[in-house]
Short mmCIF file of C-alpha atoms and ligand atoms in Angstrom, two decimals:
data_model
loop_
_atom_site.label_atom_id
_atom_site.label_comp_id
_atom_site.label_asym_id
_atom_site.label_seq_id
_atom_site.Cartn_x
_atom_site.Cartn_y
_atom_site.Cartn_z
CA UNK A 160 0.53 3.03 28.35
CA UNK A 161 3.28 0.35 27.12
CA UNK A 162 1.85 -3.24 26.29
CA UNK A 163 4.18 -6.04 26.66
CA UNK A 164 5.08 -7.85 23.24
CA UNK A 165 3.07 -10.45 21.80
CA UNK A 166 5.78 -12.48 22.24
CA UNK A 167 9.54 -12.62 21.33
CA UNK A 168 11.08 -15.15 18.67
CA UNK A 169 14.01 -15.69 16.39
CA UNK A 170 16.17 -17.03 19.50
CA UNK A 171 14.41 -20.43 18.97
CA UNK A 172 16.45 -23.22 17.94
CA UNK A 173 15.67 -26.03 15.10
CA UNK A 174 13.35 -28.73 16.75
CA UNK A 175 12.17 -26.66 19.73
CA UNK A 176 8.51 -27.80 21.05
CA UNK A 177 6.32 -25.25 20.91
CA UNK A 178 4.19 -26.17 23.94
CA UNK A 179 1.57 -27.08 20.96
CA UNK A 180 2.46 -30.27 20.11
CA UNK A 181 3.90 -28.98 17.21
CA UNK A 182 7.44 -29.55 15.82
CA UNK A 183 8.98 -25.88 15.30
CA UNK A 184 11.44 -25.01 12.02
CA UNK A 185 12.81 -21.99 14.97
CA UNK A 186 10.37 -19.21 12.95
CA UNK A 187 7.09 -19.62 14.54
CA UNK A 188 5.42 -16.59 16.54
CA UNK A 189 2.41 -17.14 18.42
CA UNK A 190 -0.45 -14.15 19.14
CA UNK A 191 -3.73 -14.26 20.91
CA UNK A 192 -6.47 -12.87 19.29
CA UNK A 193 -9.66 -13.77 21.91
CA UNK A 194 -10.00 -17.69 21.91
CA UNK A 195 -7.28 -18.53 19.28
CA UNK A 196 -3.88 -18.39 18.39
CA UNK A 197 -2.26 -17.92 15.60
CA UNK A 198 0.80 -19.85 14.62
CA UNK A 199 2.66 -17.47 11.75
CA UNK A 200 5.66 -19.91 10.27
CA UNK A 201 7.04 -22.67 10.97
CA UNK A 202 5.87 -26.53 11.24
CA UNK A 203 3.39 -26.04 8.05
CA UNK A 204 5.23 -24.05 5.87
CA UNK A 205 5.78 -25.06 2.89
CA UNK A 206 9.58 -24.37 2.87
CA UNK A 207 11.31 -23.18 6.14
CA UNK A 208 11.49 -20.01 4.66
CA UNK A 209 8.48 -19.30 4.09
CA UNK A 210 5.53 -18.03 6.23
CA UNK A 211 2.38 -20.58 7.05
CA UNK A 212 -0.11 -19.88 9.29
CA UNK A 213 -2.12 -22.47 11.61
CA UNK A 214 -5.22 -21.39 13.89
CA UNK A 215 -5.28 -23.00 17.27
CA UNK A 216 -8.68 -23.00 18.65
CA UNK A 217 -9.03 -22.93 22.46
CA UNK A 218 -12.53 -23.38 22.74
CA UNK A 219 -12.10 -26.58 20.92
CA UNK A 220 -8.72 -27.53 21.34
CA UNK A 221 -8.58 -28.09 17.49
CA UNK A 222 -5.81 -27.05 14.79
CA UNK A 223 -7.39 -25.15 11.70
CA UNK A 224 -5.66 -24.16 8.61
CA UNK A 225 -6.66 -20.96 7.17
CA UNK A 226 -7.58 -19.92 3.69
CA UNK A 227 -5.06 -17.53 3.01
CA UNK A 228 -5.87 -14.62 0.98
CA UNK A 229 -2.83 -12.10 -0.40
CA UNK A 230 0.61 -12.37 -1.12
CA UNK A 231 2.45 -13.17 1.75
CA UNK A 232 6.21 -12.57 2.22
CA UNK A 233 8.34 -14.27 -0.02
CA UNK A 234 11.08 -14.95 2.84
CA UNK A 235 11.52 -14.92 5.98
CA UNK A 236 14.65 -15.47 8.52
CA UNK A 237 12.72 -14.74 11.26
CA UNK A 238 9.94 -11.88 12.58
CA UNK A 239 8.38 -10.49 15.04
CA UNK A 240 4.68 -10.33 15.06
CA UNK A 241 2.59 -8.21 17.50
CA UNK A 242 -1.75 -7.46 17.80
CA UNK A 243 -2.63 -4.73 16.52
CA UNK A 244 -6.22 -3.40 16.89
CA UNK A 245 -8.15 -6.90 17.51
CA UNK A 246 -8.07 -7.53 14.10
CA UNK A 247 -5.01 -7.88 12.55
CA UNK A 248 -1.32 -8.81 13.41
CA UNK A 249 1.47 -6.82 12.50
CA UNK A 250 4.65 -8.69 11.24
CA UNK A 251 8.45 -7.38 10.78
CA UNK A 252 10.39 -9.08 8.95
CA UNK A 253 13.97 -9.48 9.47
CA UNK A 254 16.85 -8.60 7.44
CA UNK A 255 14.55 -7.00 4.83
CA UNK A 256 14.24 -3.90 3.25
CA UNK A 257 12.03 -1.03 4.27
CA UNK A 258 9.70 -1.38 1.18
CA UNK A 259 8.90 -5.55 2.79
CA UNK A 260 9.55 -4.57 6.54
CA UNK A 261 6.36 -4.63 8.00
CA UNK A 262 3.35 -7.01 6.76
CA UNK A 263 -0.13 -7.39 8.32
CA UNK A 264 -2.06 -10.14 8.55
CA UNK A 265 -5.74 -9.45 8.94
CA UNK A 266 -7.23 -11.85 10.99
CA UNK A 267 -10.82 -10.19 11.55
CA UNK A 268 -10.98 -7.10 9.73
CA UNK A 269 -14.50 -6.53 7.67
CA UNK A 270 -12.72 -7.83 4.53
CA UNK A 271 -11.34 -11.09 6.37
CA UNK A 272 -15.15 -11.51 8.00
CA UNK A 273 -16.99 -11.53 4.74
CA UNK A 274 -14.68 -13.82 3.26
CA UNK A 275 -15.10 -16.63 5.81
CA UNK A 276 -18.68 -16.42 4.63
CA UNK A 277 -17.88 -16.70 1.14
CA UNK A 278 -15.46 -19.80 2.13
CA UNK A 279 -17.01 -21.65 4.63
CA UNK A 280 -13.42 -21.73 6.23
CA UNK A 281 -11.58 -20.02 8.79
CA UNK A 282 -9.57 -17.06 6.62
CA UNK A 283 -6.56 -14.98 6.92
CA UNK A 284 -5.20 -11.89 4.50
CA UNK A 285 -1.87 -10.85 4.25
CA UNK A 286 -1.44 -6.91 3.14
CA UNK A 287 1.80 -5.53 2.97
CA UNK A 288 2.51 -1.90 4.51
CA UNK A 289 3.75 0.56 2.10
CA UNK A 290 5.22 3.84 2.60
CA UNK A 291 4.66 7.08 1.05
CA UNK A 292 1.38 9.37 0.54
CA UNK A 293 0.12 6.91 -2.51
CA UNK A 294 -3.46 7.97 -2.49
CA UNK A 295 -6.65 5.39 -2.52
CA UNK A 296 -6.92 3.66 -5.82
CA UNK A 297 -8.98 5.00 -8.45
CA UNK A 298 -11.74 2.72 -9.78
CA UNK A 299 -13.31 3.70 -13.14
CA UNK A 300 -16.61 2.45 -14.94
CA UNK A 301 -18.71 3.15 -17.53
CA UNK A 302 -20.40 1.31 -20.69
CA UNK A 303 -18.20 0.33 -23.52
CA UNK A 304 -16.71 2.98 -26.03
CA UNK A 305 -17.47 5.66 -23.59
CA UNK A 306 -13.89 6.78 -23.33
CA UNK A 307 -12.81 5.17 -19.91
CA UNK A 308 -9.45 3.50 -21.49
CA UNK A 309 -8.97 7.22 -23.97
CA UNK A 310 -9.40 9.05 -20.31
CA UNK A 311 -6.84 6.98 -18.56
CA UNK A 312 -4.05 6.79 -20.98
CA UNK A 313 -4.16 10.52 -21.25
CA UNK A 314 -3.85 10.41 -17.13
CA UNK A 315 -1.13 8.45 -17.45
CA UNK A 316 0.67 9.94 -20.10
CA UNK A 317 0.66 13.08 -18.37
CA UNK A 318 1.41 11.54 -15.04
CA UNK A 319 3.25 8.53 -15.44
CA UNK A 320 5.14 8.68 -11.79
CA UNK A 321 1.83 9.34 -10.06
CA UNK A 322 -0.73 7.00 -11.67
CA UNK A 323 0.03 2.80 -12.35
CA UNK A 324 -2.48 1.00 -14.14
CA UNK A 325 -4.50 -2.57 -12.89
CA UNK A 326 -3.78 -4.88 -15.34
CA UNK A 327 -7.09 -7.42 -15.39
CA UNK A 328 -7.10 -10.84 -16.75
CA UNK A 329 -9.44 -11.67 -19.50
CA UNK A 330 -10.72 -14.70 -21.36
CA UNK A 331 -11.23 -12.56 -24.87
CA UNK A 332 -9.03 -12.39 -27.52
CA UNK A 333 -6.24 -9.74 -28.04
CA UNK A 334 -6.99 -6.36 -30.48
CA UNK A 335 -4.98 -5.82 -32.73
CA UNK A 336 -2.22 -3.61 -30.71
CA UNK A 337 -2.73 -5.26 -27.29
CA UNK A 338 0.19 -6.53 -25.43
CA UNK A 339 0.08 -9.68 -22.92
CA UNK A 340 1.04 -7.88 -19.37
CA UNK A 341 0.33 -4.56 -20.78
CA UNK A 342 -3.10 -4.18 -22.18
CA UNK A 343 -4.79 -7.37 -19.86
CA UNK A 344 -2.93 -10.67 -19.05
CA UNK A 345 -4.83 -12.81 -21.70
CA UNK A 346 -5.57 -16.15 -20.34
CA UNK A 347 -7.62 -19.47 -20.33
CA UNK A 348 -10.75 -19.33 -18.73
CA UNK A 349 -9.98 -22.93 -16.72
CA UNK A 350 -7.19 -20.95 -15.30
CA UNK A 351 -8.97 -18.08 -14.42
CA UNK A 352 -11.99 -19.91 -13.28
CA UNK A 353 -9.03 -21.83 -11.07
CA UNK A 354 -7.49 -18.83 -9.60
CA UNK A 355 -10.71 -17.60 -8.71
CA UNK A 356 -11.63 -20.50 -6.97
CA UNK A 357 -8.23 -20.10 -4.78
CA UNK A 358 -9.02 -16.55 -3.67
CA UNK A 359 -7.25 -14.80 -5.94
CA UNK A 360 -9.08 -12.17 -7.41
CA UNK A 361 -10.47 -9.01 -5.74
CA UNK A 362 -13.33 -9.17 -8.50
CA UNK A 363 -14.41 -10.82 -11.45
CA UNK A 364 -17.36 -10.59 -13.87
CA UNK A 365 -18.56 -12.17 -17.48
CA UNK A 366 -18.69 -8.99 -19.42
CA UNK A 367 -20.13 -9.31 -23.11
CA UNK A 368 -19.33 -12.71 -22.99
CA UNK A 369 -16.07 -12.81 -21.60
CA UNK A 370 -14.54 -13.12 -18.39
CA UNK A 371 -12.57 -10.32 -16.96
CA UNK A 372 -10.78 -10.23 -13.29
CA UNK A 373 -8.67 -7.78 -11.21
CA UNK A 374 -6.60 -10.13 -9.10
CA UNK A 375 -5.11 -8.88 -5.79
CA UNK A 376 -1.52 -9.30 -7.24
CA UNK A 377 -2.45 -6.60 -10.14
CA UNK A 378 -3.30 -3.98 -7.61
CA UNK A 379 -0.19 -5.00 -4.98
CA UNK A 380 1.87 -4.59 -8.01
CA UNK A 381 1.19 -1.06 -8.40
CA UNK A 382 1.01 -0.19 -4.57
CA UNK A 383 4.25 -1.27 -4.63
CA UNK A 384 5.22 0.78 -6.96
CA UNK A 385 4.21 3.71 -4.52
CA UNK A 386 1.89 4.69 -7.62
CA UNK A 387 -1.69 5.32 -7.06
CA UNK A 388 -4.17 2.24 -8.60
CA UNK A 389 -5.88 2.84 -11.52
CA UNK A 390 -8.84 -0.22 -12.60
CA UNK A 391 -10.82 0.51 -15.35
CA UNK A 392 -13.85 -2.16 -14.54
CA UNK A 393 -17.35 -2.76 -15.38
CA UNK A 394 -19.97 -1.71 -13.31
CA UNK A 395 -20.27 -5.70 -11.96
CA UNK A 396 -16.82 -5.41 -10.95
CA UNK A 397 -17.38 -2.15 -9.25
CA UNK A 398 -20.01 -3.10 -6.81
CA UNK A 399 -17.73 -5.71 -5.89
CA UNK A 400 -14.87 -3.88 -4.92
CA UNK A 401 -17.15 -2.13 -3.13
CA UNK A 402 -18.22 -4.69 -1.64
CA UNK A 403 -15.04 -6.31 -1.05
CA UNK A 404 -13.80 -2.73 1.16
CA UNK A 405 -11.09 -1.56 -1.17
CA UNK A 406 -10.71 1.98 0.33
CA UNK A 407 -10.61 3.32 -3.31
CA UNK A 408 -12.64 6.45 -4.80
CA UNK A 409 -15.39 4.92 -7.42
CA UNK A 410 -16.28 7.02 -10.09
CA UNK A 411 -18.55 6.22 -13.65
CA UNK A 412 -18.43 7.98 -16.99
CA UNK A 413 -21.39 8.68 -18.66
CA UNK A 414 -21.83 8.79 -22.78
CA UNK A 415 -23.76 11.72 -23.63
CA UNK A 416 -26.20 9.77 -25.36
CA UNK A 417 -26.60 6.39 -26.56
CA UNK A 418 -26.56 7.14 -29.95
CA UNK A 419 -22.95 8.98 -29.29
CA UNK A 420 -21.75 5.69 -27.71
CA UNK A 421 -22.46 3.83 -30.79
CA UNK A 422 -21.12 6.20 -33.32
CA UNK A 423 -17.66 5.74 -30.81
CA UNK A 424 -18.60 2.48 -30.83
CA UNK A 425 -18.60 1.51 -34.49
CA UNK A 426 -15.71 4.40 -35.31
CA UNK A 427 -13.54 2.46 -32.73
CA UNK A 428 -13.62 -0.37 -35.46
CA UNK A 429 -12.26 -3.13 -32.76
CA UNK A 430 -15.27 -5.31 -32.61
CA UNK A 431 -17.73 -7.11 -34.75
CA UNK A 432 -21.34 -6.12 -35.21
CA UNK A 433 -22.84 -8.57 -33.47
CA UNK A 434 -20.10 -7.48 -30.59
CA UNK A 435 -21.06 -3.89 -30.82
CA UNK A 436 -25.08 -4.79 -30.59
CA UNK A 437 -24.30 -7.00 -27.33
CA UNK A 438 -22.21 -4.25 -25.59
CA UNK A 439 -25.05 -1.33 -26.37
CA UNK A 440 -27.99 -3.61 -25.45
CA UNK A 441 -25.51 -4.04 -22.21
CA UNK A 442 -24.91 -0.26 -21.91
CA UNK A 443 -28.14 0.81 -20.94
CA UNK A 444 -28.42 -1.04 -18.05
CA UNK A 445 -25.02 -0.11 -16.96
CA UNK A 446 -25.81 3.48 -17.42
CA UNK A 447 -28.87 3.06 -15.46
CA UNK A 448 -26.94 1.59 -12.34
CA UNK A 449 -24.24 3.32 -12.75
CA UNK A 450 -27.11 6.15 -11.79
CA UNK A 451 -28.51 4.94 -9.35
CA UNK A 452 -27.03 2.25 -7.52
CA UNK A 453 -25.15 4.09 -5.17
CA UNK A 454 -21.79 2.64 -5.87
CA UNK A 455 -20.36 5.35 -7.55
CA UNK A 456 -18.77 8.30 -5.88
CA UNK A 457 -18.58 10.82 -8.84
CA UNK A 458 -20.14 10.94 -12.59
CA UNK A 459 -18.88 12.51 -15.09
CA UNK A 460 -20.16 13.02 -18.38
CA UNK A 461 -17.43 12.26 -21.52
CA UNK A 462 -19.12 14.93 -24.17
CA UNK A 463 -16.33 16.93 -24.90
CA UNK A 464 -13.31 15.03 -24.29
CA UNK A 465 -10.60 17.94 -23.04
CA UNK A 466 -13.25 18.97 -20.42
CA UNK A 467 -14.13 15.67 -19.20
CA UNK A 468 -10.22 14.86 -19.06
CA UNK A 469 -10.11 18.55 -16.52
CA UNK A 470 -12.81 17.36 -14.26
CA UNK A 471 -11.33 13.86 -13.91
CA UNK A 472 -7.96 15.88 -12.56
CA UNK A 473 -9.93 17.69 -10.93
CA UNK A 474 -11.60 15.47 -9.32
CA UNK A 475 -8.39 13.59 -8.41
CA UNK A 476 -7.05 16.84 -7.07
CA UNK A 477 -4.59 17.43 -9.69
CA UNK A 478 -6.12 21.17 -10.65
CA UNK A 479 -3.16 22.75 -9.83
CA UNK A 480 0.76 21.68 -9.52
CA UNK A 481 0.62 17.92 -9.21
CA UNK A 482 1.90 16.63 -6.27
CA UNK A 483 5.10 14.36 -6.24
CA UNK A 484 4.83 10.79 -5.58
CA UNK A 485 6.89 9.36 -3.04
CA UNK A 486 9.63 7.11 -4.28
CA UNK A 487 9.67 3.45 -2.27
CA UNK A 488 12.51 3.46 -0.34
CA UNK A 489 14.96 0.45 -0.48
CA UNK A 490 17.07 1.36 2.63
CA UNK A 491 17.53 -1.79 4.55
CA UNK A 492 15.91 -2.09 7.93
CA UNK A 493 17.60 -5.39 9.67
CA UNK A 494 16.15 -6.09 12.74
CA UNK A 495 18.47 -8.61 14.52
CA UNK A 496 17.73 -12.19 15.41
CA UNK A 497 17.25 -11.13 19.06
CA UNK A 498 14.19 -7.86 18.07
CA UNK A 499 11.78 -7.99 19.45
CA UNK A 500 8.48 -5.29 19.24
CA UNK A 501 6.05 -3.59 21.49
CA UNK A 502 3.02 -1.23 21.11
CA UNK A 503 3.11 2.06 22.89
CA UNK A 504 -0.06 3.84 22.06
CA UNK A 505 -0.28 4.19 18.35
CA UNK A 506 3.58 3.62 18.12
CA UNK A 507 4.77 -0.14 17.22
CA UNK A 508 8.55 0.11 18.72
CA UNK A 509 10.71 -2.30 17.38
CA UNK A 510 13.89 -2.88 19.51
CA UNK A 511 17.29 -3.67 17.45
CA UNK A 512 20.06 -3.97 20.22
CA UNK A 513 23.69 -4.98 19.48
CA UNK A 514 26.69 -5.54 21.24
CA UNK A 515 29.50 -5.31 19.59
CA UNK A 516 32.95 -5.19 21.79
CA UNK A 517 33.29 -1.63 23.60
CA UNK A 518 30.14 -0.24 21.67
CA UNK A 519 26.76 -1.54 22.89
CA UNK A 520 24.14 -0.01 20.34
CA UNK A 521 20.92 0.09 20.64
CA UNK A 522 18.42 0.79 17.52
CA UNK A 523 14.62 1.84 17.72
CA UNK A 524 12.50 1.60 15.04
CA UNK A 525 9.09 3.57 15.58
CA UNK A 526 6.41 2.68 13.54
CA UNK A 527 3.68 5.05 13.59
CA UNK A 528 0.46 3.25 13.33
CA UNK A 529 -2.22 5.87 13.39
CA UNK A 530 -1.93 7.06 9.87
CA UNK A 531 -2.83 3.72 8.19
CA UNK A 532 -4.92 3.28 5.81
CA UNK A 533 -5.88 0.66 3.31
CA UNK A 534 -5.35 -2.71 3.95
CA UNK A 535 -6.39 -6.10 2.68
CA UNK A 536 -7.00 -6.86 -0.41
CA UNK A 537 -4.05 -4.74 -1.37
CA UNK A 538 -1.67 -2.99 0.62
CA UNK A 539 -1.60 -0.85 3.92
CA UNK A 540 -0.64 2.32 2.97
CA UNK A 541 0.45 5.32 4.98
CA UNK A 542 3.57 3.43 6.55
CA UNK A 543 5.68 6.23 8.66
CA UNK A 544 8.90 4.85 10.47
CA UNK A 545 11.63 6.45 12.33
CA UNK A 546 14.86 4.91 13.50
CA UNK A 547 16.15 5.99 16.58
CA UNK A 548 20.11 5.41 17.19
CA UNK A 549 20.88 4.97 20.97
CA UNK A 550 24.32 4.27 21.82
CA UNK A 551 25.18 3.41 25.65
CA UNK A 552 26.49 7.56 26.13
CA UNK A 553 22.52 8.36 25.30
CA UNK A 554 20.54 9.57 22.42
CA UNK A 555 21.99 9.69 19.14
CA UNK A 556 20.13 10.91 16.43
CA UNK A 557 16.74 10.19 14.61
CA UNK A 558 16.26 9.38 11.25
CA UNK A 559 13.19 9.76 9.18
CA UNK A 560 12.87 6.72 7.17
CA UNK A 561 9.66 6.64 4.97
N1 LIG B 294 -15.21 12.60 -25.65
C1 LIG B 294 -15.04 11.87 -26.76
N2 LIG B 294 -15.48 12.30 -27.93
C2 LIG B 294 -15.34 11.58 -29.06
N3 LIG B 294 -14.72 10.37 -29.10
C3 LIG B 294 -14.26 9.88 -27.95
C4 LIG B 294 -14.38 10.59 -26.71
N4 LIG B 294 -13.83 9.86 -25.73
C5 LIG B 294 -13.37 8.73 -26.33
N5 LIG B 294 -13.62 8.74 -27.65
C6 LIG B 294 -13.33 7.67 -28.62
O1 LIG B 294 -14.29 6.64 -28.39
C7 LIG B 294 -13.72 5.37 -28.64
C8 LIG B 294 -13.92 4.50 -27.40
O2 LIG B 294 -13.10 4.97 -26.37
P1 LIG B 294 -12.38 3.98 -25.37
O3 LIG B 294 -11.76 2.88 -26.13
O4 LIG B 294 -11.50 4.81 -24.51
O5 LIG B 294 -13.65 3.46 -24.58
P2 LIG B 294 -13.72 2.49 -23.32
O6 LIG B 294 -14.73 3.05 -22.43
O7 LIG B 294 -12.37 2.28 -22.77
O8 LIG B 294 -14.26 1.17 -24.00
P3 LIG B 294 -14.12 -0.37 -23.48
O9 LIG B 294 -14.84 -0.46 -22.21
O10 LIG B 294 -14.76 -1.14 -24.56
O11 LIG B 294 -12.68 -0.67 -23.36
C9 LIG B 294 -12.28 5.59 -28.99
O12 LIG B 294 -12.12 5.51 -30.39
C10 LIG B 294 -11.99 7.01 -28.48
O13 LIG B 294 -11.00 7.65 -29.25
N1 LIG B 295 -15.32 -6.55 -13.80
C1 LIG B 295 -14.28 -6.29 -14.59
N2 LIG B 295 -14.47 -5.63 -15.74
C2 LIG B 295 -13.39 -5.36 -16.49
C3 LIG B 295 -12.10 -5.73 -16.11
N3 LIG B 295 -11.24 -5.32 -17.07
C4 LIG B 295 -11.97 -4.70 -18.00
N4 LIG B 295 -13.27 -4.72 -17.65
C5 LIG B 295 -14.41 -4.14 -18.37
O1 LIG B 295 -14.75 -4.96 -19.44
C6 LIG B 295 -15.40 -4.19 -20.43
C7 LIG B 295 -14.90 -4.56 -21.80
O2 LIG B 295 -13.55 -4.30 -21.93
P1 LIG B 295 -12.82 -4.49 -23.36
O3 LIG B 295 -11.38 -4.22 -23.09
O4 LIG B 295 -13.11 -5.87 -23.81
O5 LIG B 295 -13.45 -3.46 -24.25
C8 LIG B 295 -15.12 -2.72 -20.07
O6 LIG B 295 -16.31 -2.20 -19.51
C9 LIG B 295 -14.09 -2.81 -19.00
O7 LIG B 295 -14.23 -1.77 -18.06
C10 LIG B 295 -11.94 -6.40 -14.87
O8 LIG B 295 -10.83 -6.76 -14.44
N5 LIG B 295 -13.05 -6.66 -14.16
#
């Protein structure tokens, strides 16, 4: 069964009235989701080109302004934004590139729903679709100096198209070899505390003293990449992600004994005593959740290094030939000012007609929808779109895009 659009937009001029009362900058789209609608762009943007989002309650005929959670699309011309499941809107953008095409906004997806309780506020959460096979991210915990960072740089070594690593904020000082950007972004704890406060972080946690973070952008970053997320996180941070429904495969490494850790520990020769005596009175009680509480999906025990490293791969189904990572694509979809899209069973269609003199062209872009996974915080992966040329004498061709 077709649905009509949500609605249609881009053919709106400067100044129109929206019907709302409010004055439109010609990008707003409007979609019902039960008693309100959102307003995506527009009047309270903060530039015209960029995308803002107002709530319109109907039940109390009152104007809310969302927290926004996400990155949301840098710019936008115009889109087209259609409902997708109840809970959350899909958005194409024009004139953009594949790889920033098509953005959802979650509007009342678990993630979005347990936020509003944490903020008190209305909230919405943008989450960019991606294409390619990148698999769920890979979030790894264990007690200090059990070999989580040794176990991820060999991953990464040997995989370095597959696997992109989360690169956490911290309050504590640099070792000796670590790079800003690389290693951790190093950073105030004001500004941290800051960012935190403004949504930005999928989880944070004082950890031996310090304050350490994954922020949203950090995990994007790599999605983007079309690389599969790596976090290496403490056991704090883990039950938050959990929490937080990052679809992502949870696994903790185990010391073989305590007295093992320590000798790592003190050989490691990166932190004071009084350091290492704080992180193995903390280990214990890692190790015990990591146990028990029912966050983790795997354990694996780092005795012998080489055979730990197997049952990682293993574990990440890389036993045999490693599969290829898809590449992002940068072909450029441009969905003209007049596009509009419409859902057709799991298919989003959006329509790119064009009349040129003596050729009248017609462009379909199918957007397969069933395959997603993912979404906010992070990206939507599992983005598969086909372009279908029709030209007035019939069907064309069909291009697979992603
Ligand atoms: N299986 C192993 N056998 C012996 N030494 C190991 C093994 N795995 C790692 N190590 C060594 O233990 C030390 C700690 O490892 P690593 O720095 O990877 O731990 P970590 O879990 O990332 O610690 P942190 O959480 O503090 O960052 C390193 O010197 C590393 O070379
Ligand atoms: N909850 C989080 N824990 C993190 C993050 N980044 C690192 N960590 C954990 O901190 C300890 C100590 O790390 P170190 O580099 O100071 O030795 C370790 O267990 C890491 O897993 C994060 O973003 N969030």
């Amino acid at each position: 069964m077709g649905e009509a659009p949500a609605f249609f937009v881009d053919n709106l001029q400067n100044g129109f009235s929206t019907g709302f009362g409010l004055k439109s900058k010609g990008f707003e789209t409007f979609t019902d989701v039960g008693d309100k609608t959102f307003v995506i762009g527009g009047a309270n943007c903060d530039s015209a080109s960029s995308v803002g989002i107002q709530i319109y309650d109907k039940s109390t005929g009152k104007w809310v302004i969302p927290t926004v959670l996400g990155t949301k699309p840098k710019t936008c011309k115009g889109h087209s934004a259609i409902l997708l499941n109840e809970d959350r809107i899909m958005i194409s953008i024009r004139g953009s590139t594949l790889d920033d095409c098509i953005w959802f906004l979650e509007v009342d997806t678990e993630y979005v729903k347990e936020q509003k309780k944490d903020f008190g506020t209305e909230v919405v959460a943008w989450s960019k679709g991606v294409t390619g096979e990148a698999e769920k991210p890979v979030v790894i915990s264990g007690p200090s100096g059990v070999g989580k960072g040794t176990l991820i740089n060999m991953l990464m070594k040997e995989f370095p198209s597959m696997f992109g690593f989360s690169v956490s904020h911290t309050t504590r000082a640099p070792r000796g070899l670590e790079k800003n950007g690389v290693h951790y972004h190093f950073t105030e704890r004001n500004v941290m505390e800051n960012d935190i406060k403004h949504g930005k972080f999928l989880e944070f946690a004082s950890v031996h003293g310090n304050l350490y973070g994954t922020s949203i952008e950090a995990i994007e970053a790599v999605a983007d990449s079309g690389k599969r997320c790596i976090l290496d996180i403490d056991v704090q941070g883990a039950r938050s992600v959990r929490a937080n429904y990052l679809d992502a495969v949870f696994i903790f490494i185990c010391p073989p004994s305590m007295r093992e850790l320590e000798e790592r520990l003190r050989a490691r020769g990166t932190e004071t005593e009084e350091q290492i005596l704080k992180r193995l009175r903390n280990a214990e009680a890692e190790i015990e959740q990591g146990k028990s509480s029912g966050i983790f999906d795997y354990i694996l025990y780092n005795d012998n290094l080489e055979e730990c490293y197997e049952n990682l791969m293993e574990l990440l189904g890389l036993g045999g030939s490693a599969p290829i990572n898809q590449k992002p694509s940068s072909k450029v979809i441009d969905p003209p000012s007049n596009h509009s899209v419409s859902k057709i069973n799991n298919k989003m269609v959006i329509n790119c007609e064009t009349k040129e003199v003596g050729n009248e062209a017609k462009n379909l872009i199918i957007l397969d929808v069933s395959s997603l996974r993912g979404g906010a915080p992070g990206r939507t992966r599992g983005l598969n779109i086909h372009a279908i040329d029709l030209f007035s004498d019939g069907l064309n061709g069909i291009h697979e895009l992603s």
